[in-house]
Coordinates of C-alpha atoms and ligand atoms in Angstrom, one line a residue:
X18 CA 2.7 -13.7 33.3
X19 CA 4.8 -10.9 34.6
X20 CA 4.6 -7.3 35.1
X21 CA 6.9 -4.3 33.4
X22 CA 6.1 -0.2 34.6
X23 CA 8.0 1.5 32.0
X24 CA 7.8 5.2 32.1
X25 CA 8.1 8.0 29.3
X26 CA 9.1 11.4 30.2
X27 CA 10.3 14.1 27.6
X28 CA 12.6 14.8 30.3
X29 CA 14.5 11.5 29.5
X30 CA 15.5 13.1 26.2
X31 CA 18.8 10.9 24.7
X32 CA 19.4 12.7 21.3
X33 CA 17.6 13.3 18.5
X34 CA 16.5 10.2 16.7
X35 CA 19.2 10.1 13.6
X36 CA 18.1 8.7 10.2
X37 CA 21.5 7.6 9.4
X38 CA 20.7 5.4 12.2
X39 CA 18.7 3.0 9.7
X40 CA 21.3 3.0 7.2
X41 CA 21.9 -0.6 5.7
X42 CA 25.2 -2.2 3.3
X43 CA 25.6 -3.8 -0.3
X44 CA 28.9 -5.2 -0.5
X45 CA 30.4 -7.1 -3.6
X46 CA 30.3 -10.2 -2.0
X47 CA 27.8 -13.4 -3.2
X48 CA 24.7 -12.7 -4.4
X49 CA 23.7 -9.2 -3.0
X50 CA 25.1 -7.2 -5.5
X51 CA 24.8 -9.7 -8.7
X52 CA 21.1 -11.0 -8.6
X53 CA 20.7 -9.2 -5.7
X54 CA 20.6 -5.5 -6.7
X55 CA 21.4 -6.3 -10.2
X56 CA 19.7 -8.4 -12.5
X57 CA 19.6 -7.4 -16.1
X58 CA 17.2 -10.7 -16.8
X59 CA 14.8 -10.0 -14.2
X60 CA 11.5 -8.4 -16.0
X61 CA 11.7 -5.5 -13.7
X62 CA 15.0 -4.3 -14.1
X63 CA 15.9 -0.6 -15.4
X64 CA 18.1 0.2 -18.3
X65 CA 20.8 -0.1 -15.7
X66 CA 20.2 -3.5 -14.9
X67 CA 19.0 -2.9 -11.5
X68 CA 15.6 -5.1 -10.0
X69 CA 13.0 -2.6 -9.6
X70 CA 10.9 -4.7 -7.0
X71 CA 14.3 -5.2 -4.5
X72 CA 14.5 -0.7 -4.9
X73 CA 10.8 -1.2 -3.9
X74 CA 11.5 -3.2 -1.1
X75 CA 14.5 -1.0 -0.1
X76 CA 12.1 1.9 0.1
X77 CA 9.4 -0.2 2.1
X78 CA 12.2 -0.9 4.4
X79 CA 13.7 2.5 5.4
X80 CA 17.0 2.2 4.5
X81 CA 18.4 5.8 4.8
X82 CA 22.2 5.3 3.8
X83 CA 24.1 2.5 2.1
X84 CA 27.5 1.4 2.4
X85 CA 29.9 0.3 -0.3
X86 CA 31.3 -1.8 -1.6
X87 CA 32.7 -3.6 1.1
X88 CA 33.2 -5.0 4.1
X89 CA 35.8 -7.3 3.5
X90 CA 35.6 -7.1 -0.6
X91 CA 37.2 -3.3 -0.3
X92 CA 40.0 -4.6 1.0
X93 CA 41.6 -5.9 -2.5
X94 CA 39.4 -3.7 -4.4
X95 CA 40.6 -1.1 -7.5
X96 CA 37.7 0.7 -8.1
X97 CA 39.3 1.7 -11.5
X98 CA 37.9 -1.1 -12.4
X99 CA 34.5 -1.0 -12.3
X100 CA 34.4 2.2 -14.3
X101 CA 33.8 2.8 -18.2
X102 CA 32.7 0.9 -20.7
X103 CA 31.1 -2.5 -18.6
X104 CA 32.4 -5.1 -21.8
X105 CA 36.5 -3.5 -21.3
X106 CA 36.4 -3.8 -17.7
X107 CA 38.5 -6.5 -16.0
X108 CA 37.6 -9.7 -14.1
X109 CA 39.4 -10.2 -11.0
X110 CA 40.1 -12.3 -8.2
X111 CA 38.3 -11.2 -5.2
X112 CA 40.4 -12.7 -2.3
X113 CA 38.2 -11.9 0.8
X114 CA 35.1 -14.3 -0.5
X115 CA 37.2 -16.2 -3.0
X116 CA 34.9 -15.4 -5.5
X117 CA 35.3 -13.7 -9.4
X118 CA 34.6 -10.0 -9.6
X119 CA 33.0 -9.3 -13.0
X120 CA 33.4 -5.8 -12.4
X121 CA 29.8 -4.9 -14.2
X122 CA 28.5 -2.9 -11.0
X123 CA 30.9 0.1 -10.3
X124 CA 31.1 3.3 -8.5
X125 CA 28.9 4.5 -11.0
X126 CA 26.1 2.1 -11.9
X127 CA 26.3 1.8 -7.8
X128 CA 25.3 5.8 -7.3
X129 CA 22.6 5.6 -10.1
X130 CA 21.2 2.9 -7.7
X131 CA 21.4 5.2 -4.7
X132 CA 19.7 7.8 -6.0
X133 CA 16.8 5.5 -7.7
X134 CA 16.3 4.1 -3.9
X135 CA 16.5 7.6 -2.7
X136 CA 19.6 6.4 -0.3
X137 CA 22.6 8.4 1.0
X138 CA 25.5 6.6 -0.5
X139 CA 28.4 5.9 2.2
X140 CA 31.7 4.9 0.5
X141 CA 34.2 2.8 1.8
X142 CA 38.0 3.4 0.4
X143 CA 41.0 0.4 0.4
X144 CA 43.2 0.9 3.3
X145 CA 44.4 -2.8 2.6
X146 CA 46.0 -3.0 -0.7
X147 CA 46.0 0.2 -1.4
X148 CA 46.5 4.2 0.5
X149 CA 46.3 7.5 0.3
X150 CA 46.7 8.4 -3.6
X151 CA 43.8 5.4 -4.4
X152 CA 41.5 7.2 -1.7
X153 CA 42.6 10.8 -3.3
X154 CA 41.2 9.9 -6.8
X155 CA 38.4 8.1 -5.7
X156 CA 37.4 11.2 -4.0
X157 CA 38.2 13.6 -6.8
X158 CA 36.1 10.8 -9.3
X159 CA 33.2 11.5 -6.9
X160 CA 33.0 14.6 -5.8
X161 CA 35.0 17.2 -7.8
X162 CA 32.8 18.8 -10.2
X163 CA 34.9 19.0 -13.0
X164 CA 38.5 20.6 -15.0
X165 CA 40.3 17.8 -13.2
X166 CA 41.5 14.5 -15.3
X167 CA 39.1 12.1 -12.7
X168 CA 36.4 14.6 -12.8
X169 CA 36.4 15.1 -16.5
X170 CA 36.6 11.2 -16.6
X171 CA 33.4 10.7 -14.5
X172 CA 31.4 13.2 -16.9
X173 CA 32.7 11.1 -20.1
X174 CA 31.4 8.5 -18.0
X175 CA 28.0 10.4 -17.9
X176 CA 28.1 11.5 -14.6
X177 CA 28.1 15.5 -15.5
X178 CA 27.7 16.5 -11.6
X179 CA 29.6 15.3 -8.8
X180 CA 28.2 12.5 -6.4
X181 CA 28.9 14.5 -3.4
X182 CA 29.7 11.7 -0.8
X183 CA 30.1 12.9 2.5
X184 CA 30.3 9.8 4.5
X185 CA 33.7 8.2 4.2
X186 CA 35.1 4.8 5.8
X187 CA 39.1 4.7 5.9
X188 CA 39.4 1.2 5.0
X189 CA 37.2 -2.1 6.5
X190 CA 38.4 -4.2 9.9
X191 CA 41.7 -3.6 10.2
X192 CA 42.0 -5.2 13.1
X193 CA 40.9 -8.3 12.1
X194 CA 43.9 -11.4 10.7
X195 CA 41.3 -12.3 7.8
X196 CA 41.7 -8.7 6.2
X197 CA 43.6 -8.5 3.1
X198 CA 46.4 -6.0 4.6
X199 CA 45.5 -6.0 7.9
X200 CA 48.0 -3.7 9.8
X201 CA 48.5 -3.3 13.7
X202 CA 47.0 -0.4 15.4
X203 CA 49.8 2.1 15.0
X204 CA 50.3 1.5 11.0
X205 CA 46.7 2.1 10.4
X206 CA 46.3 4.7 13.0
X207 CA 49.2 6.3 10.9
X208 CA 47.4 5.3 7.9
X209 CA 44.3 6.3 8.4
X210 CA 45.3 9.9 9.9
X211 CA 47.6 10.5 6.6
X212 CA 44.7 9.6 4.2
X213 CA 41.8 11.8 6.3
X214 CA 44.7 14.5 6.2
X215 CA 44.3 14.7 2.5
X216 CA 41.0 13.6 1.8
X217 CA 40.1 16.9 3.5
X218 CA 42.4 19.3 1.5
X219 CA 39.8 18.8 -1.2
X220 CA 36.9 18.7 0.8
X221 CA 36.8 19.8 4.1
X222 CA 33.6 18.8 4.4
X223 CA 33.7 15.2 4.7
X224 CA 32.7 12.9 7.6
X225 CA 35.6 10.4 8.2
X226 CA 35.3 7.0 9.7
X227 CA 38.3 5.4 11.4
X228 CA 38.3 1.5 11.3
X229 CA 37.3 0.4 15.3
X230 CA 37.4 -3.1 16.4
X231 CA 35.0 -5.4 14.2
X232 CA 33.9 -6.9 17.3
X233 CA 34.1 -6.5 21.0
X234 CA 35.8 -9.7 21.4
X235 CA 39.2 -8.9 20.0
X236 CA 42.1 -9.1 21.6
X237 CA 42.8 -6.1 20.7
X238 CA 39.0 -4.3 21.6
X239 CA 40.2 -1.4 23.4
X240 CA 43.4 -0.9 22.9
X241 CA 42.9 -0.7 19.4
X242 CA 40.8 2.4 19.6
X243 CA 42.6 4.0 22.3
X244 CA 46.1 3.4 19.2
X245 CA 44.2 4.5 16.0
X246 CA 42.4 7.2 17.6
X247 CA 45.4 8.9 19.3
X248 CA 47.0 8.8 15.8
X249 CA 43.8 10.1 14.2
X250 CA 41.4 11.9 16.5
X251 CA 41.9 15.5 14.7
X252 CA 41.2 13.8 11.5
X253 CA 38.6 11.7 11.8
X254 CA 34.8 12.4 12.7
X255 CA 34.1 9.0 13.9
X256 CA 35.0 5.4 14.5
X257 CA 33.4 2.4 13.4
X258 CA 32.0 -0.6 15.5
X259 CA 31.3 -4.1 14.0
X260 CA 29.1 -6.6 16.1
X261 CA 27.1 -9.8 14.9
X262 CA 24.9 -12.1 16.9
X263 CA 23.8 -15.8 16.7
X264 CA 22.4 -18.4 18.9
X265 CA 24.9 -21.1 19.7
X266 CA 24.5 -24.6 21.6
X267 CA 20.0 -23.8 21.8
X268 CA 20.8 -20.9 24.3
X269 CA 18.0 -18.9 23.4
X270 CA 18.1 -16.9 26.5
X271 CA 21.9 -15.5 25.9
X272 CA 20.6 -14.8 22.2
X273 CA 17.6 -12.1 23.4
X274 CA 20.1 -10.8 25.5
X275 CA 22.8 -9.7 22.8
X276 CA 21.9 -6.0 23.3
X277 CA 23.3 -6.1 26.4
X278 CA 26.4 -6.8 24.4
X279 CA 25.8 -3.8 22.0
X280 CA 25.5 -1.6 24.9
X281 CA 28.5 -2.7 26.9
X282 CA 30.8 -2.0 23.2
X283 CA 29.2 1.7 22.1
X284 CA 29.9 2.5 26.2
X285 CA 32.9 1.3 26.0
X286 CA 34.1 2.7 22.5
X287 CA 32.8 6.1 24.4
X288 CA 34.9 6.1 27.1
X289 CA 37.7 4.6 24.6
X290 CA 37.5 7.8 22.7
X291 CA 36.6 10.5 25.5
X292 CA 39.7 9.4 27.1
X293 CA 41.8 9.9 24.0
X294 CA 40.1 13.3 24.3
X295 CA 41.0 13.9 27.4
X296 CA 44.9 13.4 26.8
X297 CA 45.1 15.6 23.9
X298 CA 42.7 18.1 25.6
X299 CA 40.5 18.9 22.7
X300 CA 37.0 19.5 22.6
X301 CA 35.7 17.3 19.2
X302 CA 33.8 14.6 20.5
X303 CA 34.5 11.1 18.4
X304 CA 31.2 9.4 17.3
X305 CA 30.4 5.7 16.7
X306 CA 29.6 4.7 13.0
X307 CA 28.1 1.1 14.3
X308 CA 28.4 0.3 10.4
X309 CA 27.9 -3.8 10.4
X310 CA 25.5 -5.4 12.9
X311 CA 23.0 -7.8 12.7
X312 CA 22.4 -11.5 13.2
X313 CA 24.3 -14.0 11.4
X314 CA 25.3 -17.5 12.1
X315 CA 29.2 -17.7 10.7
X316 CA 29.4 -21.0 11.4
X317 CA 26.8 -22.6 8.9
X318 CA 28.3 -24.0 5.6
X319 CA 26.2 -21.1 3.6
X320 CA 28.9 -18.8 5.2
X321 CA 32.1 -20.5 4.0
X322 CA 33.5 -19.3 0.8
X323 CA 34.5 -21.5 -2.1
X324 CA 38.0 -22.9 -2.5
X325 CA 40.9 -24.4 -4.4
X326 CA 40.0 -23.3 -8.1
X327 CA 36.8 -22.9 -7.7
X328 CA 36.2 -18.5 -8.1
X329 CA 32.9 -18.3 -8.8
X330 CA 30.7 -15.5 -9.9
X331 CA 28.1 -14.3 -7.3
X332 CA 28.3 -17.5 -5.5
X333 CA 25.3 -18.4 -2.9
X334 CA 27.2 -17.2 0.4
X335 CA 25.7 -15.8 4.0
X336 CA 22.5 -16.6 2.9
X337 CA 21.3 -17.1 6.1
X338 CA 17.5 -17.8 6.6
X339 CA 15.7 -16.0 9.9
X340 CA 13.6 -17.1 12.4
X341 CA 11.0 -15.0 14.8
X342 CA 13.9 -15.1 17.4
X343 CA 16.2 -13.5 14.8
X344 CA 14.1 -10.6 14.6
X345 CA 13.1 -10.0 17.7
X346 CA 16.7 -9.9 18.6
X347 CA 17.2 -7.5 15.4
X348 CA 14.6 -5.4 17.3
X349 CA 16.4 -5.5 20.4
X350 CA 19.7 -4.5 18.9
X351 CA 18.0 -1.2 16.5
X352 CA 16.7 -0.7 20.9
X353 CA 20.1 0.2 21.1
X354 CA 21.5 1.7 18.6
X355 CA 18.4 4.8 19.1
X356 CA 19.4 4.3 23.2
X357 CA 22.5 5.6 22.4
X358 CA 21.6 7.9 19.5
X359 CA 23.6 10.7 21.4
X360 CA 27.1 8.2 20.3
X361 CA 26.0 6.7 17.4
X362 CA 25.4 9.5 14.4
X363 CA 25.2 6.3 12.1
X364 CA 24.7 2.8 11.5
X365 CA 24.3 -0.2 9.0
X366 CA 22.4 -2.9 9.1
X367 CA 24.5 -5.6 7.4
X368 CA 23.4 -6.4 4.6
X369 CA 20.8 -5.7 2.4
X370 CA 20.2 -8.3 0.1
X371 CA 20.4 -11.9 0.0
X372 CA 23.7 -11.8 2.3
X373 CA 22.4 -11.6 5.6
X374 CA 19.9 -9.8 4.2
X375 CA 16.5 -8.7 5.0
X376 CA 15.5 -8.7 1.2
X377 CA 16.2 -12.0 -0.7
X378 CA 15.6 -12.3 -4.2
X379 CA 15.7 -15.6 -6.7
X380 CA 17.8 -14.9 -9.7
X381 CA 15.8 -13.6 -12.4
X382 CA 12.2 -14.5 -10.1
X383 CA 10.5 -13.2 -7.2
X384 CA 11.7 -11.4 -4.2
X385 CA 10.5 -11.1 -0.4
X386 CA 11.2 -10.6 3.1
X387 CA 12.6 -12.4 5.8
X388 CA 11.4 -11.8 9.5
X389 CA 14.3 -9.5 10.3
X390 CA 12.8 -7.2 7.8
X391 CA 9.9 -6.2 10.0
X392 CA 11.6 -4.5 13.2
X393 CA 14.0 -2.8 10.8
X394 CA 10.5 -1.2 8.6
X395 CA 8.6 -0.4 11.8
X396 CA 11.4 1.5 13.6
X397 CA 12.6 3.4 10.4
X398 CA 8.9 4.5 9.6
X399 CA 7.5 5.3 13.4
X400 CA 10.6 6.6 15.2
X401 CA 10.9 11.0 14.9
X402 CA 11.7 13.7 16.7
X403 CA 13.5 12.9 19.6
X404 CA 14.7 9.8 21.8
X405 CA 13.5 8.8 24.8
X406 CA 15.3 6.6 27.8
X407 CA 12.3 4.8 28.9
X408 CA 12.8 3.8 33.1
X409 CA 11.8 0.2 33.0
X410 CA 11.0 -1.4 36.4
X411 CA 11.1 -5.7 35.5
X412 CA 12.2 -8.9 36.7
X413 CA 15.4 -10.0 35.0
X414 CA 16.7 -13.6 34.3
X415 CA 20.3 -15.1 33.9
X416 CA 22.1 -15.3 31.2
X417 CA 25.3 -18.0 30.4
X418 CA 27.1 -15.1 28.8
X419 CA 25.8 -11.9 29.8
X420 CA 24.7 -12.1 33.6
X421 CA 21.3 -11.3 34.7
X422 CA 19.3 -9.6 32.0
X423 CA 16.3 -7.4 32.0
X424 CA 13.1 -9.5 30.6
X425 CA 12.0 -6.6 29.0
X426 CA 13.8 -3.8 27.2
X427 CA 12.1 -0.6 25.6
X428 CA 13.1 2.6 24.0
X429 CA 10.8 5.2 23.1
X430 CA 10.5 8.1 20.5
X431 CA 9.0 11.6 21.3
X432 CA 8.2 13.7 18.6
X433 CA 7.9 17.6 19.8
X434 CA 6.2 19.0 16.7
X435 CA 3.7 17.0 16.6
X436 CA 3.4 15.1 19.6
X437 CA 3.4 11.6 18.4
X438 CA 5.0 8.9 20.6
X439 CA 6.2 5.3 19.4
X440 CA 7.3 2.8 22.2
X441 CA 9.9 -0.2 20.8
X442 CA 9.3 -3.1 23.2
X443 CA 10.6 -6.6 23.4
X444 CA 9.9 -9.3 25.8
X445 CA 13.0 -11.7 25.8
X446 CA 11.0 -14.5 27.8
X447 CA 10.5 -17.8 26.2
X448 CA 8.1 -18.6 28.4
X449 CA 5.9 -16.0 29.7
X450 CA 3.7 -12.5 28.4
X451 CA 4.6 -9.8 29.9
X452 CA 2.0 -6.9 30.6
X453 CA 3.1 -3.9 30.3
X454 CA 2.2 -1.0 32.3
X455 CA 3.5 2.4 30.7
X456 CA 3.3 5.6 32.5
X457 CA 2.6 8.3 29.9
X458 CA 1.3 10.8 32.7
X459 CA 4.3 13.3 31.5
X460 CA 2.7 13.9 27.9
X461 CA -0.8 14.3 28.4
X462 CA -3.5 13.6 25.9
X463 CA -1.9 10.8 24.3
X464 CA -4.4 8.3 22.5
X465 CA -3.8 5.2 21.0
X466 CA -3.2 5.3 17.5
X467 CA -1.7 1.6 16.8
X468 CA 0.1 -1.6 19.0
X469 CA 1.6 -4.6 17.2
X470 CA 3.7 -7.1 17.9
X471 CA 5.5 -9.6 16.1
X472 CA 5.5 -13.1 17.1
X473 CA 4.6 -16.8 17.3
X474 CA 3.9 -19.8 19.3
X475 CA 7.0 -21.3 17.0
X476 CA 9.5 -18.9 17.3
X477 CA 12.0 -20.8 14.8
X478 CA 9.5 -20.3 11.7
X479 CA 11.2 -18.5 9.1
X480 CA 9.9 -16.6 6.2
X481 CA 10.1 -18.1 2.6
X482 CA 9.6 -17.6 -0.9
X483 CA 6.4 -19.0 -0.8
X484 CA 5.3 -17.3 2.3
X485 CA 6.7 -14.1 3.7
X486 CA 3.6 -12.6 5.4
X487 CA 1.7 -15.2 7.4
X488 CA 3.8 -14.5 10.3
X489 CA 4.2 -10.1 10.1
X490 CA 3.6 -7.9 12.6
X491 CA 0.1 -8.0 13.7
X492 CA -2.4 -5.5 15.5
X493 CA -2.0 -6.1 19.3
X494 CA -5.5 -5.8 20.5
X495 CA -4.9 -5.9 24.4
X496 CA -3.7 -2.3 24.2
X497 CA -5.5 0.2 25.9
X498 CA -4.7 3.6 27.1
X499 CA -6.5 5.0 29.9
X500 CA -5.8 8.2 32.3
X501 CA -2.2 8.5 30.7
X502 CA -1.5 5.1 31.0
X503 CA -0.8 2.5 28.4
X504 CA -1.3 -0.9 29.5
X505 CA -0.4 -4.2 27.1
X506 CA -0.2 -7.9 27.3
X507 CA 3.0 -9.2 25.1
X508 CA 3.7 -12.9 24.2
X509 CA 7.2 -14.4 24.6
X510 CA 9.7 -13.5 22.4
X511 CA 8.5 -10.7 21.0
X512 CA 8.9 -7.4 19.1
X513 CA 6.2 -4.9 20.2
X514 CA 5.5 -1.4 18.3
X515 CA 2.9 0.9 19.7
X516 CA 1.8 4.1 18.4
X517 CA 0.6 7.3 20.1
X518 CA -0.7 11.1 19.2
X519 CA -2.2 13.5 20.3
Ligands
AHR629 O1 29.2 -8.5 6.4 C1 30.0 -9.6 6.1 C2 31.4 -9.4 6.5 O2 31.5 -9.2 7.9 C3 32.1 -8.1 6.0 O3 32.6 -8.2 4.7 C4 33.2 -7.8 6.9 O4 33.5 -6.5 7.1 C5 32.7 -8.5 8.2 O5 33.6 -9.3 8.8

């Protein structure tokens, strides 16, 4: 066993803790919108199709905002097409997951979801086949209210009041050679500037978010930003990152240490844009839409699309299957995303269902959770008011590709109103418990209200349909709390939650 002092002050106030920050993704792609979402044979679904148990579990979850409909799907997409009567619409090719898009879920059918799951809908536009007069009527469909040929054409449609979506993505990856009309920096910069331009002559309102690098390991990372954000920085409100995170070759220890990673891309995105700033000597600070992140292991063979002639409908794709690792390093990573909650104004876990999902669902039959779920619910549900830097004072061990690492990394959550505390705590041994020691001297009175942690002896047991809950979080009964300090004992490889009030 080792020993962590972590200590809270309301001093180390980050930001205030975001709710877009738990915002999650349902892209057309495999099985998370068609028998993921939708399911007009399952027994539960509504009159729109949609699985009542999977909105359930969407609620049980957290999820605060959704984006859509892609990722790499938005790319080719007309979104003409998924409107109207369902039995006139088209089938298309969908070239990013060479799959066929039955067009029966739409911009429509996808807001009456979003509002049955009591989510903010965040709306992607096609900056790869498409430009600015696609985006334009997209917008006006949405969110003029009426007198207009898209408007009226929405209310025929039965929508009689505008969607009002605020949250706007100018296009998906951009930067990346797989995108259908990937562009260099400067064409979307120029791109992406032009179609914010407009967007905002009918709604000023909006919040705009460039396309950043959709990963940190791009040869472009950097520069990139620096390009599209000099062409854009008046027009845009923020820029997106992309990050996902496996383990490769058994090296678990590089794996718990991916935050590290997350960190080292929102800092540098910062300083990215604050330099931009700096040259055009403006005020506006650019925000970091981290909208994709999570684990997921590209390299499997349930993550290569179908091809030749095979374009199937709602194919089984990125259905990847996690283990107690996965979501204590799904913890880690939501660690942070609140850390930096005075960058990131919002974020998506990608996705939602049944593509790297945390809710899977059988066509037609049941639906659960996979471990990943957990850290994701907890953090959603216990973390108000404001965020805390915690000052953590721990051994660290090495890492093949991050350096030396921290063996245990924390965040915490102050609420002011009412005084409630939450403490996110994982312990990336594989090896050893930590016990923590938490100062707490700095808000006093605070009682124990609830500790848990999730883990177990095997940390590669996965959830399944048969049994989602033997491994959940469980009540942590080593935590005490005594003369303003919290002490704990943590296993290896863990996610820990504890709870405090006044
Ligand atoms: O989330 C899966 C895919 O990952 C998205 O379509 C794309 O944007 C990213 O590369």
């Amino acid at each position: 066993m080792f020993t962590a002092t972590l200590t809270l002050d309301p001093a180390f106030r980050v930001g205030p803790v975001r709710r877009r920050t738990f915002g999650s993704f349902v892209e057309h792609l495999g099985r998370c919108v068609y028998t993921g979402i939708h399911d007009p044979s399952h027994p539960s679904a509504d009159a729109d199709g949609f699985r009542q148990d999977v909105i359930e579990l969407t609620r049980q979850l957290g999820v605060s905002t959704v984006r859509y409909p892609g990722g790499n799907f938005v790319s080719g997409y007309r979104w003409e097409d998924g409107i109207g009567p369902v039995d006139r619409r088209p089938r298309r090719l969908d070239l990013a997951w060479h799959s066929t898009e039955p067009n029966l879920v739409g911009v429509d059918e996808f807001m009456r979801w979003a509002a049955a799951a009591q989510v903010e809908p965040m709306m992607a536009v096609n900056l790869g086949t498409r430009g600015v007069q696609e985006a334009l009527d997209l917008l006006e469909y949405c969110n003029v209210p009426g007198g207009t040929a898209l408007s009226d054409l929405r209310r025929a449609n039965g929508a009689q009041a505008p969607y009002k979506v605020t949250m706007w993505c100018l296009g998906n990856e951009m930067d990346g050679p797989w995108q259908i009309g990937h562009k260099t920096a400067h064409e979307y910069g120029r791109l992406a500037a032009e179609t914010a331009r407009a967007m905002r002559m009918i709604d000023p309102d909006l919040e705009l978010v460039a396309s950043g690098s959709s990963g940190v390991g791009m040869p472009t990372f950097g520069e990139w930003e620096q390009t599209v954000l000099t062409e854009a920085y008046e027009q845009v409100d923020m820029i997106s990152a992309h990050a996902y995170y496996c383990e490769q070759d058994g090296d678990l220890g590089s794996f718990l240490a991916s935050a590290l990673d997350m960190d080292h891309f929102i800092t540098s995105v910062a300083a990215t844009a604050d330099a931009v700033r700096a040259h055009k000597k403006l005020s506006k600070r650019i925000a970091i839409s981290f909208d994709e992140w999570n684990v997921w292991y590209q390299h499997r063979a349930e993550s290569q699309p179908p091809t030749g002639d095979d374009w199937p409908v709602a194919p089984v794709l990125l259905e990847d299957r996690y283990n107690v690792a996965d979501a204590v390093v799904v913890g880690s990573l939501l660690i942070s995303l609140l850390r930096h909650t005075d960058r990131v104004a919002a974020a998506s876990l990608a996705q939602l269902v049944n593509v790297i999902a945390p809710i899977m669902t059988e066509p037609s039959g049941r639906s659960w959770k996979q471990t990943i779920f957990h850290p994701f619910a907890q953090a959603s549900s216990a973390a108000v008011g404001d965020v805390l830097e915690v000052a953590i004072d721990v051994p660290t061990y090495e890492t093949t590709k991050f350096g030396d690492a921290p063996l245990v990394d924390a965040v915490a959550t102050h609420d002011p109103e009412t005084g409630a505390v939450a403490l996110f705590a994982v312990n990336r041994s594989t090896a050893q418990e930590a016990r923590l020691e938490v100062d707490l001297r700095s808000i006093p009175a605070l009682r124990l209200t609830s500790a848990s942690t999730l883990s177990n002896p095997d940390h590669t047991w996965q959830a399944t349909v048969d049994d989602d809950s033997s491994v959940a979080p469980r009540s942590n009964a080593t935590a005490t709390v005594e003369d303003g300090r919290l002490s704990l004992t943590v296993p290896p490889v863990s996610w820990n939650v504890v709870r405090l009030g006044l």
